[in-house]
Coordinates of C-alpha atoms in Angstrom, one line a residue:
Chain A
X3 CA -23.5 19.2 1.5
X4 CA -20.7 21.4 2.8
X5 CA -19.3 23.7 -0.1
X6 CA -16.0 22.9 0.1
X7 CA -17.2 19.0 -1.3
X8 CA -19.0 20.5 -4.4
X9 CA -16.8 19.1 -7.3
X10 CA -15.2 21.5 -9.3
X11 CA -17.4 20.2 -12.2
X12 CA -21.1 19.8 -11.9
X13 CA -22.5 17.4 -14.6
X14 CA -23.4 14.0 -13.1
X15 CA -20.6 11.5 -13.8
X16 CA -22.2 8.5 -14.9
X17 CA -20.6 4.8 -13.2
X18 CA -20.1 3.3 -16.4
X19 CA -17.6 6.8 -16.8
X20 CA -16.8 6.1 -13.1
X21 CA -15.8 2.4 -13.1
X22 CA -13.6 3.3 -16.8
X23 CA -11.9 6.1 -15.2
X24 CA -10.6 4.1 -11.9
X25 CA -9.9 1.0 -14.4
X26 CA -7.7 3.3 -16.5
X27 CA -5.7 4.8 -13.6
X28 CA -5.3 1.6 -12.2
X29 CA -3.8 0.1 -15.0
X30 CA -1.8 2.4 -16.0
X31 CA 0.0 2.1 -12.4
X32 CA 2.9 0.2 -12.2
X33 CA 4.9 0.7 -8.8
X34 CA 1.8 2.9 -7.5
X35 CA -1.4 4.9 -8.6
X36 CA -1.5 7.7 -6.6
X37 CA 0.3 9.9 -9.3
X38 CA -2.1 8.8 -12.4
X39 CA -5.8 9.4 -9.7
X40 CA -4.2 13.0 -9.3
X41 CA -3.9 13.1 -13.1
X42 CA -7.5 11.9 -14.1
X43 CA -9.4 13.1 -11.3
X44 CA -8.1 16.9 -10.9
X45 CA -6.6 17.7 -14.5
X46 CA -8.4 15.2 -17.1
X47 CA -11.7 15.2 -15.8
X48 CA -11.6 18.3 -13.7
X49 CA -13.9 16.5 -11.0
X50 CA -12.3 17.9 -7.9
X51 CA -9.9 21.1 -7.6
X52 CA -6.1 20.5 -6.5
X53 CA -7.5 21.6 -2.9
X54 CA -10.2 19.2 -2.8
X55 CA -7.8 16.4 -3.6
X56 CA -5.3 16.9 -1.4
X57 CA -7.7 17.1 1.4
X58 CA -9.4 13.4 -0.1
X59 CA -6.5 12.2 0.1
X60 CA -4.6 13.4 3.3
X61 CA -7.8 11.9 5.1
X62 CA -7.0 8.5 3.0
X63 CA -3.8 8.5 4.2
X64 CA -4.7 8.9 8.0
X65 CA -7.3 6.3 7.7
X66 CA -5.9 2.8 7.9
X67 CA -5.5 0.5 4.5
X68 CA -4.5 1.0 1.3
X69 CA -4.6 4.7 0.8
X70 CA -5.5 4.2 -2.8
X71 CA -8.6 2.0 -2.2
X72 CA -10.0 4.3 0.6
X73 CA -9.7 7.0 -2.1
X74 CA -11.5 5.6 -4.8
X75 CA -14.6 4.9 -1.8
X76 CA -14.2 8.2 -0.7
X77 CA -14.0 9.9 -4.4
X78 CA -16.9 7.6 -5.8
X79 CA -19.1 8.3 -2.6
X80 CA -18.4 12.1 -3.3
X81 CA -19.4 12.1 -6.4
X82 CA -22.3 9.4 -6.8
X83 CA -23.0 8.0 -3.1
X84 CA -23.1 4.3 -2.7
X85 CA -23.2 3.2 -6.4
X86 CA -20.6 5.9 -6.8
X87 CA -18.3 4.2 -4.2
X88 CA -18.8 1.0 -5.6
X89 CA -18.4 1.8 -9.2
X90 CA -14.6 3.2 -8.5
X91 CA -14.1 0.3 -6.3
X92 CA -14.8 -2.1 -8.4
X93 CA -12.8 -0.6 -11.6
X94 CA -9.5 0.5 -9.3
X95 CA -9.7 -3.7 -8.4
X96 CA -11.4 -5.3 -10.7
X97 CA -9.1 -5.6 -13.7
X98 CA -5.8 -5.7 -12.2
X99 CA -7.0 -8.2 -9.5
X100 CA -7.6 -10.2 -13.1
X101 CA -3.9 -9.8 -14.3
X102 CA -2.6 -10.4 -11.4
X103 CA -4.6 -14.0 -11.0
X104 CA -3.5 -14.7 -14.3
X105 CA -0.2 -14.2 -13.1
X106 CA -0.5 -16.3 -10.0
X107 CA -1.6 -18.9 -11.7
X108 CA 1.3 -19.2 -13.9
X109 CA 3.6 -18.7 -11.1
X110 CA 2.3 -21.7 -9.2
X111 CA 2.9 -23.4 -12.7
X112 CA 6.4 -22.4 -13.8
X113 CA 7.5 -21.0 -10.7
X114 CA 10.2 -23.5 -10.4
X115 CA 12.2 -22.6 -13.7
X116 CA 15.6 -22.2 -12.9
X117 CA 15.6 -19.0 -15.1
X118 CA 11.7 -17.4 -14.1
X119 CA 13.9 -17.7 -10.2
X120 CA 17.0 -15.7 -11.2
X121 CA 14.4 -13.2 -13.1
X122 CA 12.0 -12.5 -10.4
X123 CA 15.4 -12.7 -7.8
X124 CA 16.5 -9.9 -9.9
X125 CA 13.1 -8.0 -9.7
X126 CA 12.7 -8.2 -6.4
X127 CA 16.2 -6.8 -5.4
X128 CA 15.2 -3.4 -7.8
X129 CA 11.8 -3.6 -5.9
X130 CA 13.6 -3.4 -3.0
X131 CA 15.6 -0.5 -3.4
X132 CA 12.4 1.1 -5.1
X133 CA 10.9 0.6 -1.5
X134 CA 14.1 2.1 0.2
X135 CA 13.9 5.7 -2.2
X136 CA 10.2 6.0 -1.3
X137 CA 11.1 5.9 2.0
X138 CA 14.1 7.8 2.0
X139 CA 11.7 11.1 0.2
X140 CA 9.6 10.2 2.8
X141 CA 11.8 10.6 6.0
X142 CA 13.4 14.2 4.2
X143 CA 10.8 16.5 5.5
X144 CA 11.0 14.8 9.1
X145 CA 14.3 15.2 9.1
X146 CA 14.1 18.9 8.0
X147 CA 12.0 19.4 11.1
X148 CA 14.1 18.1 13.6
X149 CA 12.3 16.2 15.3
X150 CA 14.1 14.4 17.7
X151 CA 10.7 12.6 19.4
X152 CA 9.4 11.9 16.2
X153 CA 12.4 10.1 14.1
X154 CA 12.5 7.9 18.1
X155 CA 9.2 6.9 17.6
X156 CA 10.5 5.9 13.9
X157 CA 13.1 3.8 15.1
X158 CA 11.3 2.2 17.7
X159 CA 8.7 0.9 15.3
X160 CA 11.2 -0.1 13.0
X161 CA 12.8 -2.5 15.6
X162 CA 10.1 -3.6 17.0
X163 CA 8.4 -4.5 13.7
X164 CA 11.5 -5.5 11.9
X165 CA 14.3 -6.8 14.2
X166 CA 12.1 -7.8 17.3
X167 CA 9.3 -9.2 14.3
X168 CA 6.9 -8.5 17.2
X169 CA 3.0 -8.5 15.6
X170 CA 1.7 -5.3 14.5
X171 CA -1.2 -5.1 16.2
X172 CA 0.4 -5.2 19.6
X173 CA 2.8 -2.5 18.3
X174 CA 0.5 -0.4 17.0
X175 CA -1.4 -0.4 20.3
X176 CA 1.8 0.7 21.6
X177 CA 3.0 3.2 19.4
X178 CA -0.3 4.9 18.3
X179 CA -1.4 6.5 21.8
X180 CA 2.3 7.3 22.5
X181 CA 3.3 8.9 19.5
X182 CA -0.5 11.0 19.2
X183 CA 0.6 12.3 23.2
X184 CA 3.9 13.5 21.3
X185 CA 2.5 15.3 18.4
X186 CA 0.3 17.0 20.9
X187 CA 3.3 17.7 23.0
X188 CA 5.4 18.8 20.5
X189 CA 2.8 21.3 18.9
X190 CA 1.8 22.7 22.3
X191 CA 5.6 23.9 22.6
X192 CA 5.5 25.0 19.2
X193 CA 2.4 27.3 19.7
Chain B
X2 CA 0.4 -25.2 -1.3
X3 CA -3.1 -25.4 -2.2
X4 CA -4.5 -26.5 0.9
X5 CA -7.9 -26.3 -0.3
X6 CA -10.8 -26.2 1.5
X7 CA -13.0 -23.9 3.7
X8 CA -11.2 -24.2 7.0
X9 CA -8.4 -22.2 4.8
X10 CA -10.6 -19.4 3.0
X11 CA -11.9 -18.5 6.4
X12 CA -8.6 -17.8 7.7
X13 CA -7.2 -16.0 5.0
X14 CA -10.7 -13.7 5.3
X15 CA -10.5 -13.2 8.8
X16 CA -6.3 -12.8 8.3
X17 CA -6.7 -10.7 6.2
X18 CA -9.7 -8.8 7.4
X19 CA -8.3 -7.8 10.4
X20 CA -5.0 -6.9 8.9
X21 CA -6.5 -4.1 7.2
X22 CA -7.5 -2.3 9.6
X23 CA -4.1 -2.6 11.2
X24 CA -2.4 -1.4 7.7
X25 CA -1.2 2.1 8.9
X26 CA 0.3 4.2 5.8
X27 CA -0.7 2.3 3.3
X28 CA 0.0 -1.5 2.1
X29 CA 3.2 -1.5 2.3
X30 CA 3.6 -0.8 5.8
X31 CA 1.5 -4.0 6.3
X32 CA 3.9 -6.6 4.5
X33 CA 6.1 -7.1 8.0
X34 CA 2.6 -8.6 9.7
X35 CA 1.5 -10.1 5.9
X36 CA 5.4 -11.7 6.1
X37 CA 5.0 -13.0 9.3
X38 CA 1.4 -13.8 9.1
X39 CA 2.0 -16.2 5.5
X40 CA 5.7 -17.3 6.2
X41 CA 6.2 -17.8 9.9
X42 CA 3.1 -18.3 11.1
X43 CA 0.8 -20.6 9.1
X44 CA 3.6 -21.5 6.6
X45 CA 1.8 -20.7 3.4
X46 CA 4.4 -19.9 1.9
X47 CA 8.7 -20.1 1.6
X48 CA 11.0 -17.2 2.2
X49 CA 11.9 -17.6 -1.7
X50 CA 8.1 -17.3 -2.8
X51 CA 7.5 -14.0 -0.6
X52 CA 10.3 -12.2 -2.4
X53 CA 8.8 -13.6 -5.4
X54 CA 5.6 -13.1 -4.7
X55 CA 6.8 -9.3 -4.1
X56 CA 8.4 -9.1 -7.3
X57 CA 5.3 -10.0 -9.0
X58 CA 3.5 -7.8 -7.2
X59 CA 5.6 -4.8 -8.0
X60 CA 5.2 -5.9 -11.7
X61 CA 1.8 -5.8 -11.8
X62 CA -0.2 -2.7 -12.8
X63 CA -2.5 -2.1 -9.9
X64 CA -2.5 -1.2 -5.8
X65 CA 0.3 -2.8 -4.4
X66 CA -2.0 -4.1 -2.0
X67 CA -2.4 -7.2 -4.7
X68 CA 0.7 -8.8 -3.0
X69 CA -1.9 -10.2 -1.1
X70 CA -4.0 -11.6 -4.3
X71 CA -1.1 -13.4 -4.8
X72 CA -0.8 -15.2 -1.5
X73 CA -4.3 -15.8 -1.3
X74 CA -4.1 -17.8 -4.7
X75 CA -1.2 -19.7 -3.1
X76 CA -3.2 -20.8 -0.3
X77 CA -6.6 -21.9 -1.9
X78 CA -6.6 -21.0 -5.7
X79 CA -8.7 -18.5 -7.8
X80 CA -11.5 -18.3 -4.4
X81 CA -8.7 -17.4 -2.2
X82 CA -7.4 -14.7 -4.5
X83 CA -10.2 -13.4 -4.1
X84 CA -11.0 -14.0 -0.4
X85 CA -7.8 -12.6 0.3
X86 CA -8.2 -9.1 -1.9
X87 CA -11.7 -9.2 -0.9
X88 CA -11.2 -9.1 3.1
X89 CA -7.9 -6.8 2.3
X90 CA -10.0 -3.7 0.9
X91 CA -13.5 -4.0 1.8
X92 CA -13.6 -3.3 5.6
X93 CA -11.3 0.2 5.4
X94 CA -13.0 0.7 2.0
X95 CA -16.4 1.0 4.4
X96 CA -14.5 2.7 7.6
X97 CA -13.3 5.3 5.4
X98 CA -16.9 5.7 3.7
X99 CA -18.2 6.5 7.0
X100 CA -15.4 8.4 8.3
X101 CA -15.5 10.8 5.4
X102 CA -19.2 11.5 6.1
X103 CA -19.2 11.7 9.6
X104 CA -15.9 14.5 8.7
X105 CA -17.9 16.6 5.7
X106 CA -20.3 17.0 8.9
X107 CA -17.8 18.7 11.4
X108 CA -15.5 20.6 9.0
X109 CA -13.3 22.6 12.0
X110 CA -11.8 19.2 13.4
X111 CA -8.4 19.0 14.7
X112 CA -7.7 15.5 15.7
X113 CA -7.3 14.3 11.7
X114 CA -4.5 16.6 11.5
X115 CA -2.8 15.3 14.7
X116 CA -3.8 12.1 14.2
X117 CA -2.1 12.1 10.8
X118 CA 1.0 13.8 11.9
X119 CA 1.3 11.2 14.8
X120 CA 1.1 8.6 12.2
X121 CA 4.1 9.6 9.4
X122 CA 6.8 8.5 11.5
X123 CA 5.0 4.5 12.4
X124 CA 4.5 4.3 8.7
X125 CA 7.9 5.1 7.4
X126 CA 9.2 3.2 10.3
X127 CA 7.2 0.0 9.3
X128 CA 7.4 0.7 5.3
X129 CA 11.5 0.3 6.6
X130 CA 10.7 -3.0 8.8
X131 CA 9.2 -3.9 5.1
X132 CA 12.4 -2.7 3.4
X133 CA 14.8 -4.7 6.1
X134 CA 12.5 -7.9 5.9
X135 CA 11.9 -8.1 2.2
X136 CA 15.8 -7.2 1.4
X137 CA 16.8 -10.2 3.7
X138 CA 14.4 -13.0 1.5
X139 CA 15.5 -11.0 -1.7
X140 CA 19.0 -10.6 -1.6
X141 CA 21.3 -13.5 -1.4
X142 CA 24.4 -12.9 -2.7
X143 CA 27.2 -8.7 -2.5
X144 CA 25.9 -8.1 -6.0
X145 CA 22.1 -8.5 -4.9
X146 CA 22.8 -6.2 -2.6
X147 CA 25.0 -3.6 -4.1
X148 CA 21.5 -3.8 -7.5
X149 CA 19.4 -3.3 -4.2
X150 CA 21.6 -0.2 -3.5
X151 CA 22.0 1.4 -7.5
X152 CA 18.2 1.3 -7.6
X153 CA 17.3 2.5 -4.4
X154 CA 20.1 5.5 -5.1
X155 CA 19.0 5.9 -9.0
X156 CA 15.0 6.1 -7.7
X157 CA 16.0 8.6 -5.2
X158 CA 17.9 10.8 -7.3
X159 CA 16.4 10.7 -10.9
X160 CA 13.1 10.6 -12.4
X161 CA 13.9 7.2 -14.4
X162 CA 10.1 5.7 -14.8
X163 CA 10.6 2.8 -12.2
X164 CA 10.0 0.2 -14.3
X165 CA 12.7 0.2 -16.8
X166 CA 14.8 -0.6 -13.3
X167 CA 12.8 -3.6 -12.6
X168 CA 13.0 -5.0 -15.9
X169 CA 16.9 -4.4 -15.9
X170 CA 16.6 -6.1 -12.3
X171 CA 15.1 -9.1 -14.6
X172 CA 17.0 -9.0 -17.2
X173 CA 20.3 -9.4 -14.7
X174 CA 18.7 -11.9 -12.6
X175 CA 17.9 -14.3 -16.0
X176 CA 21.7 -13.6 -17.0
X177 CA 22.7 -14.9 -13.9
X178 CA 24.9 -12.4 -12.8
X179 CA 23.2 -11.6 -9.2

């Protein structure tokens, strides 16, 4: 095992600890979980350093799928192997996947009450502008850059995606090659 | 809805599957396709229900990848919910198991760093196809639009724990006033 993987605490983690921690995290996420893994994993359990994290997570992020879910395979695998992988899997899934049945279930029920409508109308307009701020502290450090090629490459996927509602795959098969010939383009100039 | 029946779980699995893979950024760069993919193309569900099925999914505790829990139950019950989570997580849950062993091998790589820059600008520009699409089901009426705005300004700006905004969201959607 490369050095830079050894977690910053030693003991074996048992899964039962494993499968608790992720089920806590998880839980305790509304609107994202990302914040409350960073808690448990690097300054509650001390199981990876700050470095180690970032870099877990920076390779979630690249991968494709829920960055969250890639990192509690990645983290569990780390730490345990296989059973490991599955034990944060399972907990990071397993409980919320039950509330959120529960609540599907009640929504096919009552979903037609004139009031339930107006409240979850109401709810999904906040959501909305939740969505917008994320992306608006997401965009800040590309525009800092200056970018030109970069915020194009933005705006193309944006129409194609959402005005044009073209189907992602196609787009992505598109967009990806282009905008990795850009980045290399763009950091050869820099250099 | 509940089209039961195993001509349906199949195609939310293989829906589903394959999205995942395509899900660059994260799952909410994926709800333009999941949109499409439920609403327009095999009808699973209303406009209405998507934003509703957002809000709910923004409620929950949890990934916000359990939108798609949501729709899965809509299309063939308690199986499909889990069909649809199932097929959501599990095939990048195994690429990125392999990919992070095959990476601890060859520590001096490059390409993830470029590969990663290349990537931040498609998945803010499809978590803002997301924004656009879900803003158009959602918001129906100028004051809709102008809670939209106030949240999206009062996320940015402050450190208000995001739900207290959600519920207020509720709490002026069952008054009526939006």
């Amino acid at each position: 095992m490369d050095e830079r993987l050894v977690p910053a605490t030693r003991s074996p983690v048992g899964l039962g600890t494993l499968f608790l921690a992720f089920a806590k995290m998880s839980l305790a996420g509304f609107g994202g979980v990302l914040v409350w893994a960073r808690r448990a994993i690097v300054e509650q359990h001390r199981w990876m350093t700050p470095d180690e994290f970032n870099e877990t997570f920076a390779l979630c992020h690249f991968l494709p799928g829920p960055n969250i879910v890639n990192l509690s395979v990645v983290f569990g695998a780390r730490i345990r192997g296989i059973p490991g992988a599955i034990a944060a899997f399972a907990g990071l899934l397993g409980p919320p996947v039950l509330i959120v049945t529960l609540l599907a279930i009640l929504y096919a029920r009552y979903g037609d009450l004139e009031s339930l409508r107006r409240t979850l109308g109401g709810v999904s307009s906040v959501a909305v502008g939740l969505l917008f701020a994320v992306i608006a502290r997401m965009m800040l450090p590309l525009l800092k850059k200056r970018e030109p090629l970069s915020l194009l490459v933005l705006l193309a996927v944006f129409v194609a995606v959402g005005l044009m509602r073209w189907p992602l795959p196609t787009v992505l098969l598109v967009s990806i090659p282009v905008s990795i010939l850009l980045t290399v383009i763009i950091r050869r100039r820099a250099a | 809805m509940n089209q039961t029946g195993s001509s349906s779980l199949w195609t939310v699995a293989w829906t589903f599957g394959v999205m995942s893979l395509f899900a660059v950024g994260g799952a909410n760069s994926a709800i333009p396709e999941i949109h499409r993919i439920a609403v327009d193309v095999n009808h699973w569900l209303t406009d209405k229900q998507f934003a509703d099925i957002f809000a709910i999914s923004q409620l929950s505790p949890g990934p916000n990848v359990l939108i798609v829990t949501l729709i899965g139950y809509q299309v063939a019950g308690i199986l499909g919910a889990l069909v649809a989570t199932l097929a959501m997580c599990g095939p990048t849950a195994v690429v990125a198991y392999y990919v992070s062993r095959l990476l601890a091998r060859s520590t001096h790589a490059t390409w993830p760093g470029i590969v990663q820059a290349a990537l931040v600008p498609l998945s803010i520009g499809l978590m803002s196809a997301s924004g656009l699409i879900v803003m158009i089901s959602a918001d129906t009426s100028i004051a809709a639009y102008s809670v939209t705005a106030v949240a999206a300004v009062l996320a940015f700006a402050t450190r208000l724990n995001p739900l207290w905004l959600l519920v207020a969201g509720g709490l002026l959607g069952f008054a009526g006033i939006l």
